[in-house]
Amino acid sequence: MSVVDRSFIERVTALYLLWRAEQRRRDHRRRIWVHQTLRRRTQFGEFHNLLQELRLDDGRFQRYFRLSRAQFDDLLSRIGARITLQDTNYRRSIPAAERLSICLRFLAIGDSFRTIASSYRVGVSTVCQIVGQVVTAIWDCLVEDYMAVPTTEDWRSIAEGFQERWNFPLCVGAVDGKHVVIKAPPNSGSQFHNYKGTFSIVLLAVVDAKYRFRVIDVGGYGRTSDGGILANSAFGQALRAGTLHLPPDHPLPGAEDRGPQPHVFVADEAFPLRRNLMRPFPGRTLPPERRVFNYRLSRARLVVENAFGILSSQWRMYHRLIEVQPEVAEKCVKATCVLHSFMRYSEGREAPAVRGTGHAGEDPLPGLGRVAANNSSREAVQAEGIGGSARLRLVAVGMAGVLEVASEVVTGAQEVAAPPPTDHPVTAHGAADELSSSVGL
């Protein structure tokens, strides 16, 4: 066979394959506008049957949606106008209450779009659009009331809460990161691959003494460490620039002779040491006063760990692989965080913190571009002397008798298990008891 004949046969074959593909596309053309099972949504759909019965039992309703009936109605009144669509001549739109129900059900159980679509008798693509639109509306309508950037008075109130509940003075929040497992995006390489062997985006959060999220940053690559996420976030940039409007330095209670000390955030060993960011002393063989300090810092830092536990237990999508695009996953995480604070305020019946106007037109947390890099902190070298001395000064708070009894209890300290946290003020005897049980914290 000549070269010309072979080329002719290849062209004819290609044309035939294109013709067959066009024929298949025409054969699979949509024959109906709405499937028969979806037409009976108002008769057999979950919203029009099961949910109307659940409204008669507040406990079951809350287990289904994670919100009480009053919270659901309050949320619907806030975002209803944003998620209501107009009816057309072709079909009636899905009501706002049903759209909110579909979104909350996805956040509450993290099931697939296809399963939720079958339960509510709507299309899979409809569920996909509803979830993206509703979580965006939830964040936009609630963030100013329940997660506004704290003002100076808000930071001072948070510090008083840490002092009262966790016996850690001048603390304005606990900082930590959480990996949210997602399906690996196409052509993403190893950007989202974390040290746990999964693909994830990172939620960086600042939590107050009452387990409420005050500042969050969502969307960091899973491969980036907590320190890198902090450096690349708007919160980290504002912390370095000193534009968070933290309260002025204040003397430690019981140690006024040491002078004013800065307000600090508490974090674990993954974060860098800075003037306003406190981390525990490294190592295991530590002097008694440093072990006491690590114990106190760990008690305050566990607030953010507990908040993440409450968040993931409330919204079970965190227990599953989130099979959506990273942009939609970010919106879902932001919505659950602001809903978490919304529920905490509703249950505590406290007035939410509204964005202050003390600093006219100045946003302490401007939007920043995110890069997938783990920037090392040069400030740690300079802060070692300042932060180290500040940490030692903090040990003196309410612990005047520690040094006198340290030599007596350090011998048996390594054989005693750590006690559960207590909220009573520290005395000389209490400090000695906690010192003997704080090894390994």
mmCIF file with all atom_site columns, N, CA and C in Angstrom, residues 191-231:
data_model
loop_
_atom_site.group_PDB
_atom_site.id
_atom_site.type_symbol
_atom_site.label_atom_id
_atom_site.label_alt_id
_atom_site.label_comp_id
_atom_site.label_asym_id
_atom_site.label_entity_id
_atom_site.label_seq_id
_atom_site.pdbx_PDB_ins_code
_atom_site.Cartn_x
_atom_site.Cartn_y
_atom_site.Cartn_z
_atom_site.occupancy
_atom_site.B_iso_or_equiv
_atom_site.pdbx_formal_charge
_atom_site.auth_seq_id
_atom_site.auth_comp_id
_atom_site.auth_asym_id
_atom_site.auth_atom_id
_atom_site.pdbx_PDB_model_num
ATOM 1   N N  . GLN A 1 191 ? 0.289   20.576 45.721 1.00 0.00 ? 191 GLN A N  1
ATOM 2   C CA . GLN A 1 191 ? 0.006   21.787 46.477 1.00 0.00 ? 191 GLN A CA 1
ATOM 3   C C  . GLN A 1 191 ? -0.935  21.523 47.649 1.00 0.00 ? 191 GLN A C  1
ATOM 4   N N  . PHE A 1 192 ? -1.950  20.681 47.447 1.00 0.00 ? 192 PHE A N  1
ATOM 5   C CA . PHE A 1 192 ? -2.930  20.427 48.487 1.00 0.00 ? 192 PHE A CA 1
ATOM 6   C C  . PHE A 1 192 ? -2.588  19.191 49.320 1.00 0.00 ? 192 PHE A C  1
ATOM 7   N N  . HIS A 1 193 ? -1.496  18.511 49.005 1.00 0.00 ? 193 HIS A N  1
ATOM 8   C CA . HIS A 1 193 ? -1.135  17.278 49.717 1.00 0.00 ? 193 HIS A CA 1
ATOM 9   C C  . HIS A 1 193 ? -0.453  17.636 51.032 1.00 0.00 ? 193 HIS A C  1
ATOM 10  N N  . ASN A 1 194 ? -0.996  17.129 52.150 1.00 0.00 ? 194 ASN A N  1
ATOM 11  C CA . ASN A 1 194 ? -0.468  17.483 53.461 1.00 0.00 ? 194 ASN A CA 1
ATOM 12  C C  . ASN A 1 194 ? 0.347   16.342 54.049 1.00 0.00 ? 194 ASN A C  1
ATOM 13  N N  . TYR A 1 195 ? 0.884   16.582 55.233 1.00 0.00 ? 195 TYR A N  1
ATOM 14  C CA . TYR A 1 195 ? 1.748   15.591 55.878 1.00 0.00 ? 195 TYR A CA 1
ATOM 15  C C  . TYR A 1 195 ? 0.972   14.373 56.357 1.00 0.00 ? 195 TYR A C  1
ATOM 16  N N  . LYS A 1 196 ? -0.352  14.437 56.409 1.00 0.00 ? 196 LYS A N  1
ATOM 17  C CA . LYS A 1 196 ? -1.161  13.289 56.817 1.00 0.00 ? 196 LYS A CA 1
ATOM 18  C C  . LYS A 1 196 ? -1.439  12.338 55.664 1.00 0.00 ? 196 LYS A C  1
ATOM 19  N N  . GLY A 1 197 ? -1.021  12.704 54.463 1.00 0.00 ? 197 GLY A N  1
ATOM 20  C CA . GLY A 1 197 ? -1.238  11.859 53.301 1.00 0.00 ? 197 GLY A CA 1
ATOM 21  C C  . GLY A 1 197 ? -2.538  12.122 52.580 1.00 0.00 ? 197 GLY A C  1
ATOM 22  N N  . THR A 1 198 ? -3.266  13.175 52.936 1.00 0.00 ? 198 THR A N  1
ATOM 23  C CA . THR A 1 198 ? -4.524  13.516 52.277 1.00 0.00 ? 198 THR A CA 1
ATOM 24  C C  . THR A 1 198 ? -4.374  14.869 51.579 1.00 0.00 ? 198 THR A C  1
ATOM 25  N N  . PHE A 1 199 ? -5.409  15.244 50.852 1.00 0.00 ? 199 PHE A N  1
ATOM 26  C CA . PHE A 1 199 ? -5.450  16.549 50.194 1.00 0.00 ? 199 PHE A CA 1
ATOM 27  C C  . PHE A 1 199 ? -6.389  17.449 50.984 1.00 0.00 ? 199 PHE A C  1
ATOM 28  N N  . SER A 1 200 ? -5.959  18.665 51.232 1.00 0.00 ? 200 SER A N  1
ATOM 29  C CA . SER A 1 200 ? -6.747  19.509 52.130 1.00 0.00 ? 200 SER A CA 1
ATOM 30  C C  . SER A 1 200 ? -6.481  20.979 51.857 1.00 0.00 ? 200 SER A C  1
ATOM 31  N N  . ILE A 1 201 ? -7.423  21.788 52.349 1.00 0.00 ? 201 ILE A N  1
ATOM 32  C CA . ILE A 1 201 ? -7.212  23.222 52.518 1.00 0.00 ? 201 ILE A CA 1
ATOM 33  C C  . ILE A 1 201 ? -7.143  23.487 54.018 1.00 0.00 ? 201 ILE A C  1
ATOM 34  N N  . VAL A 1 202 ? -6.554  24.587 54.403 1.00 0.00 ? 202 VAL A N  1
ATOM 35  C CA . VAL A 1 202 ? -6.278  24.865 55.812 1.00 0.00 ? 202 VAL A CA 1
ATOM 36  C C  . VAL A 1 202 ? -7.186  25.976 56.300 1.00 0.00 ? 202 VAL A C  1
ATOM 37  N N  . LEU A 1 203 ? -7.787  25.735 57.459 1.00 0.00 ? 203 LEU A N  1
ATOM 38  C CA . LEU A 1 203 ? -8.566  26.744 58.168 1.00 0.00 ? 203 LEU A CA 1
ATOM 39  C C  . LEU A 1 203 ? -7.726  27.260 59.324 1.00 0.00 ? 203 LEU A C  1
ATOM 40  N N  . LEU A 1 204 ? -7.333  28.530 59.260 1.00 0.00 ? 204 LEU A N  1
ATOM 41  C CA . LEU A 1 204 ? -6.604  29.184 60.351 1.00 0.00 ? 204 LEU A CA 1
ATOM 42  C C  . LEU A 1 204 ? -7.597  30.034 61.130 1.00 0.00 ? 204 LEU A C  1
ATOM 43  N N  . ALA A 1 205 ? -7.661  29.845 62.453 1.00 0.00 ? 205 ALA A N  1
ATOM 44  C CA . ALA A 1 205 ? -8.700  30.497 63.245 1.00 0.00 ? 205 ALA A CA 1
ATOM 45  C C  . ALA A 1 205 ? -8.125  31.091 64.513 1.00 0.00 ? 205 ALA A C  1
ATOM 46  N N  . VAL A 1 206 ? -8.734  32.195 64.928 1.00 0.00 ? 206 VAL A N  1
ATOM 47  C CA . VAL A 1 206 ? -8.488  32.813 66.232 1.00 0.00 ? 206 VAL A CA 1
ATOM 48  C C  . VAL A 1 206 ? -9.782  32.666 67.030 1.00 0.00 ? 206 VAL A C  1
ATOM 49  N N  . VAL A 1 207 ? -9.679  32.045 68.207 1.00 0.00 ? 207 VAL A N  1
ATOM 50  C CA . VAL A 1 207 ? -10.854 31.707 69.018 1.00 0.00 ? 207 VAL A CA 1
ATOM 51  C C  . VAL A 1 207 ? -10.749 32.429 70.350 1.00 0.00 ? 207 VAL A C  1
ATOM 52  N N  . ASP A 1 208 ? -11.889 32.902 70.857 1.00 0.00 ? 208 ASP A N  1
ATOM 53  C CA . ASP A 1 208 ? -11.901 33.567 72.152 1.00 0.00 ? 208 ASP A CA 1
ATOM 54  C C  . ASP A 1 208 ? -12.117 32.548 73.269 1.00 0.00 ? 208 ASP A C  1
ATOM 55  N N  . ALA A 1 209 ? -12.274 33.022 74.488 1.00 0.00 ? 209 ALA A N  1
ATOM 56  C CA . ALA A 1 209 ? -12.368 32.136 75.645 1.00 0.00 ? 209 ALA A CA 1
ATOM 57  C C  . ALA A 1 209 ? -13.658 31.346 75.686 1.00 0.00 ? 209 ALA A C  1
ATOM 58  N N  . LYS A 1 210 ? -14.647 31.713 74.882 1.00 0.00 ? 210 LYS A N  1
ATOM 59  C CA . LYS A 1 210 ? -15.945 31.039 74.869 1.00 0.00 ? 210 LYS A CA 1
ATOM 60  C C  . LYS A 1 210 ? -16.147 30.212 73.610 1.00 0.00 ? 210 LYS A C  1
ATOM 61  N N  . TYR A 1 211 ? -15.072 29.773 72.986 1.00 0.00 ? 211 TYR A N  1
ATOM 62  C CA . TYR A 1 211 ? -15.086 28.880 71.828 1.00 0.00 ? 211 TYR A CA 1
ATOM 63  C C  . TYR A 1 211 ? -15.735 29.518 70.597 1.00 0.00 ? 211 TYR A C  1
ATOM 64  N N  . ARG A 1 212 ? -15.672 30.827 70.477 1.00 0.00 ? 212 ARG A N  1
ATOM 65  C CA . ARG A 1 212 ? -16.243 31.502 69.319 1.00 0.00 ? 212 ARG A CA 1
ATOM 66  C C  . ARG A 1 212 ? -15.135 31.942 68.381 1.00 0.00 ? 212 ARG A C  1
ATOM 67  N N  . PHE A 1 213 ? -15.358 31.763 67.090 1.00 0.00 ? 213 PHE A N  1
ATOM 68  C CA . PHE A 1 213 ? -14.387 32.188 66.092 1.00 0.00 ? 213 PHE A CA 1
ATOM 69  C C  . PHE A 1 213 ? -14.477 33.708 65.935 1.00 0.00 ? 213 PHE A C  1
ATOM 70  N N  . ARG A 1 214 ? -13.331 34.364 66.060 1.00 0.00 ? 214 ARG A N  1
ATOM 71  C CA . ARG A 1 214 ? -13.281 35.816 65.910 1.00 0.00 ? 214 ARG A CA 1
ATOM 72  C C  . ARG A 1 214 ? -12.616 36.238 64.611 1.00 0.00 ? 214 ARG A C  1
ATOM 73  N N  . VAL A 1 215 ? -11.595 35.516 64.168 1.00 0.00 ? 215 VAL A N  1
ATOM 74  C CA . VAL A 1 215 ? -10.918 35.795 62.905 1.00 0.00 ? 215 VAL A CA 1
ATOM 75  C C  . VAL A 1 215 ? -10.590 34.454 62.267 1.00 0.00 ? 215 VAL A C  1
ATOM 76  N N  . ILE A 1 216 ? -10.853 34.304 60.975 1.00 0.00 ? 216 ILE A N  1
ATOM 77  C CA . ILE A 1 216 ? -10.515 33.068 60.266 1.00 0.00 ? 216 ILE A CA 1
ATOM 78  C C  . ILE A 1 216 ? -9.858  33.412 58.944 1.00 0.00 ? 216 ILE A C  1
ATOM 79  N N  . ASP A 1 217 ? -9.051  32.482 58.458 1.00 0.00 ? 217 ASP A N  1
ATOM 80  C CA . ASP A 1 217 ? -8.463  32.564 57.118 1.00 0.00 ? 217 ASP A CA 1
ATOM 81  C C  . ASP A 1 217 ? -8.582  31.171 56.513 1.00 0.00 ? 217 ASP A C  1
ATOM 82  N N  . VAL A 1 218 ? -9.257  31.054 55.379 1.00 0.00 ? 218 VAL A N  1
ATOM 83  C CA . VAL A 1 218 ? -9.569  29.767 54.770 1.00 0.00 ? 218 VAL A CA 1
ATOM 84  C C  . VAL A 1 218 ? -8.958  29.713 53.383 1.00 0.00 ? 218 VAL A C  1
ATOM 85  N N  . GLY A 1 219 ? -8.439  28.557 53.019 1.00 0.00 ? 219 GLY A N  1
ATOM 86  C CA . GLY A 1 219 ? -7.989  28.341 51.654 1.00 0.00 ? 219 GLY A CA 1
ATOM 87  C C  . GLY A 1 219 ? -6.511  28.110 51.484 1.00 0.00 ? 219 GLY A C  1
ATOM 88  N N  . GLY A 1 220 ? -5.747  28.096 52.574 1.00 0.00 ? 220 GLY A N  1
ATOM 89  C CA . GLY A 1 220 ? -4.321  27.818 52.440 1.00 0.00 ? 220 GLY A CA 1
ATOM 90  C C  . GLY A 1 220 ? -4.069  26.411 51.929 1.00 0.00 ? 220 GLY A C  1
ATOM 91  N N  . TYR A 1 221 ? -3.007  26.252 51.155 1.00 0.00 ? 221 TYR A N  1
ATOM 92  C CA . TYR A 1 221 ? -2.678  24.933 50.617 1.00 0.00 ? 221 TYR A CA 1
ATOM 93  C C  . TYR A 1 221 ? -2.313  23.964 51.741 1.00 0.00 ? 221 TYR A C  1
ATOM 94  N N  . GLY A 1 222 ? -2.726  22.706 51.571 1.00 0.00 ? 222 GLY A N  1
ATOM 95  C CA . GLY A 1 222 ? -2.461  21.713 52.605 1.00 0.00 ? 222 GLY A CA 1
ATOM 96  C C  . GLY A 1 222 ? -0.989  21.443 52.824 1.00 0.00 ? 222 GLY A C  1
ATOM 97  N N  . ARG A 1 223 ? -0.159  21.696 51.842 1.00 0.00 ? 223 ARG A N  1
ATOM 98  C CA . ARG A 1 223 ? 1.269   21.417 51.980 1.00 0.00 ? 223 ARG A CA 1
ATOM 99  C C  . ARG A 1 223 ? 1.976   22.447 52.860 1.00 0.00 ? 223 ARG A C  1
ATOM 100 N N  . THR A 1 224 ? 1.337   23.599 53.077 1.00 0.00 ? 224 THR A N  1
ATOM 101 C CA . THR A 1 224 ? 1.963   24.687 53.818 1.00 0.00 ? 224 THR A CA 1
ATOM 102 C C  . THR A 1 224 ? 1.812   24.465 55.314 1.00 0.00 ? 224 THR A C  1
ATOM 103 N N  . SER A 1 225 ? 2.850   24.762 56.072 1.00 0.00 ? 225 SER A N  1
ATOM 104 C CA . SER A 1 225 ? 2.812   24.601 57.523 1.00 0.00 ? 225 SER A CA 1
ATOM 105 C C  . SER A 1 225 ? 1.955   25.688 58.149 1.00 0.00 ? 225 SER A C  1
ATOM 106 N N  . ASP A 1 226 ? 1.643   25.520 59.439 1.00 0.00 ? 226 ASP A N  1
ATOM 107 C CA . ASP A 1 226 ? 0.845   26.521 60.140 1.00 0.00 ? 226 ASP A CA 1
ATOM 108 C C  . ASP A 1 226 ? 1.545   27.877 60.169 1.00 0.00 ? 226 ASP A C  1
ATOM 109 N N  . GLY A 1 227 ? 2.858   27.846 60.349 1.00 0.00 ? 227 GLY A N  1
ATOM 110 C CA . GLY A 1 227 ? 3.594   29.107 60.325 1.00 0.00 ? 227 GLY A CA 1
ATOM 111 C C  . GLY A 1 227 ? 3.538   29.794 58.980 1.00 0.00 ? 227 GLY A C  1
ATOM 112 N N  . GLY A 1 228 ? 3.603   29.016 57.897 1.00 0.00 ? 228 GLY A N  1
ATOM 113 C CA . GLY A 1 228 ? 3.486   29.602 56.568 1.00 0.00 ? 228 GLY A CA 1
ATOM 114 C C  . GLY A 1 228 ? 2.091   30.135 56.284 1.00 0.00 ? 228 GLY A C  1
ATOM 115 N N  . ILE A 1 229 ? 1.063   29.407 56.755 1.00 0.00 ? 229 ILE A N  1
ATOM 116 C CA . ILE A 1 229 ? -0.308  29.888 56.585 1.00 0.00 ? 229 ILE A CA 1
ATOM 117 C C  . ILE A 1 229 ? -0.490  31.217 57.310 1.00 0.00 ? 229 ILE A C  1
ATOM 118 N N  . LEU A 1 230 ? 0.058   31.316 58.523 1.00 0.00 ? 230 LEU A N  1
ATOM 119 C CA . LEU A 1 230 ? -0.047  32.565 59.269 1.00 0.00 ? 230 LEU A CA 1
ATOM 120 C C  . LEU A 1 230 ? 0.659   33.701 58.546 1.00 0.00 ? 230 LEU A C  1
ATOM 121 N N  . ALA A 1 231 ? 1.838   33.439 57.997 1.00 0.00 ? 231 ALA A N  1
ATOM 122 C CA . ALA A 1 231 ? 2.591   34.489 57.310 1.00 0.00 ? 231 ALA A CA 1
ATOM 123 C C  . ALA A 1 231 ? 1.881   34.965 56.048 1.00 0.00 ? 231 ALA A C  1
#
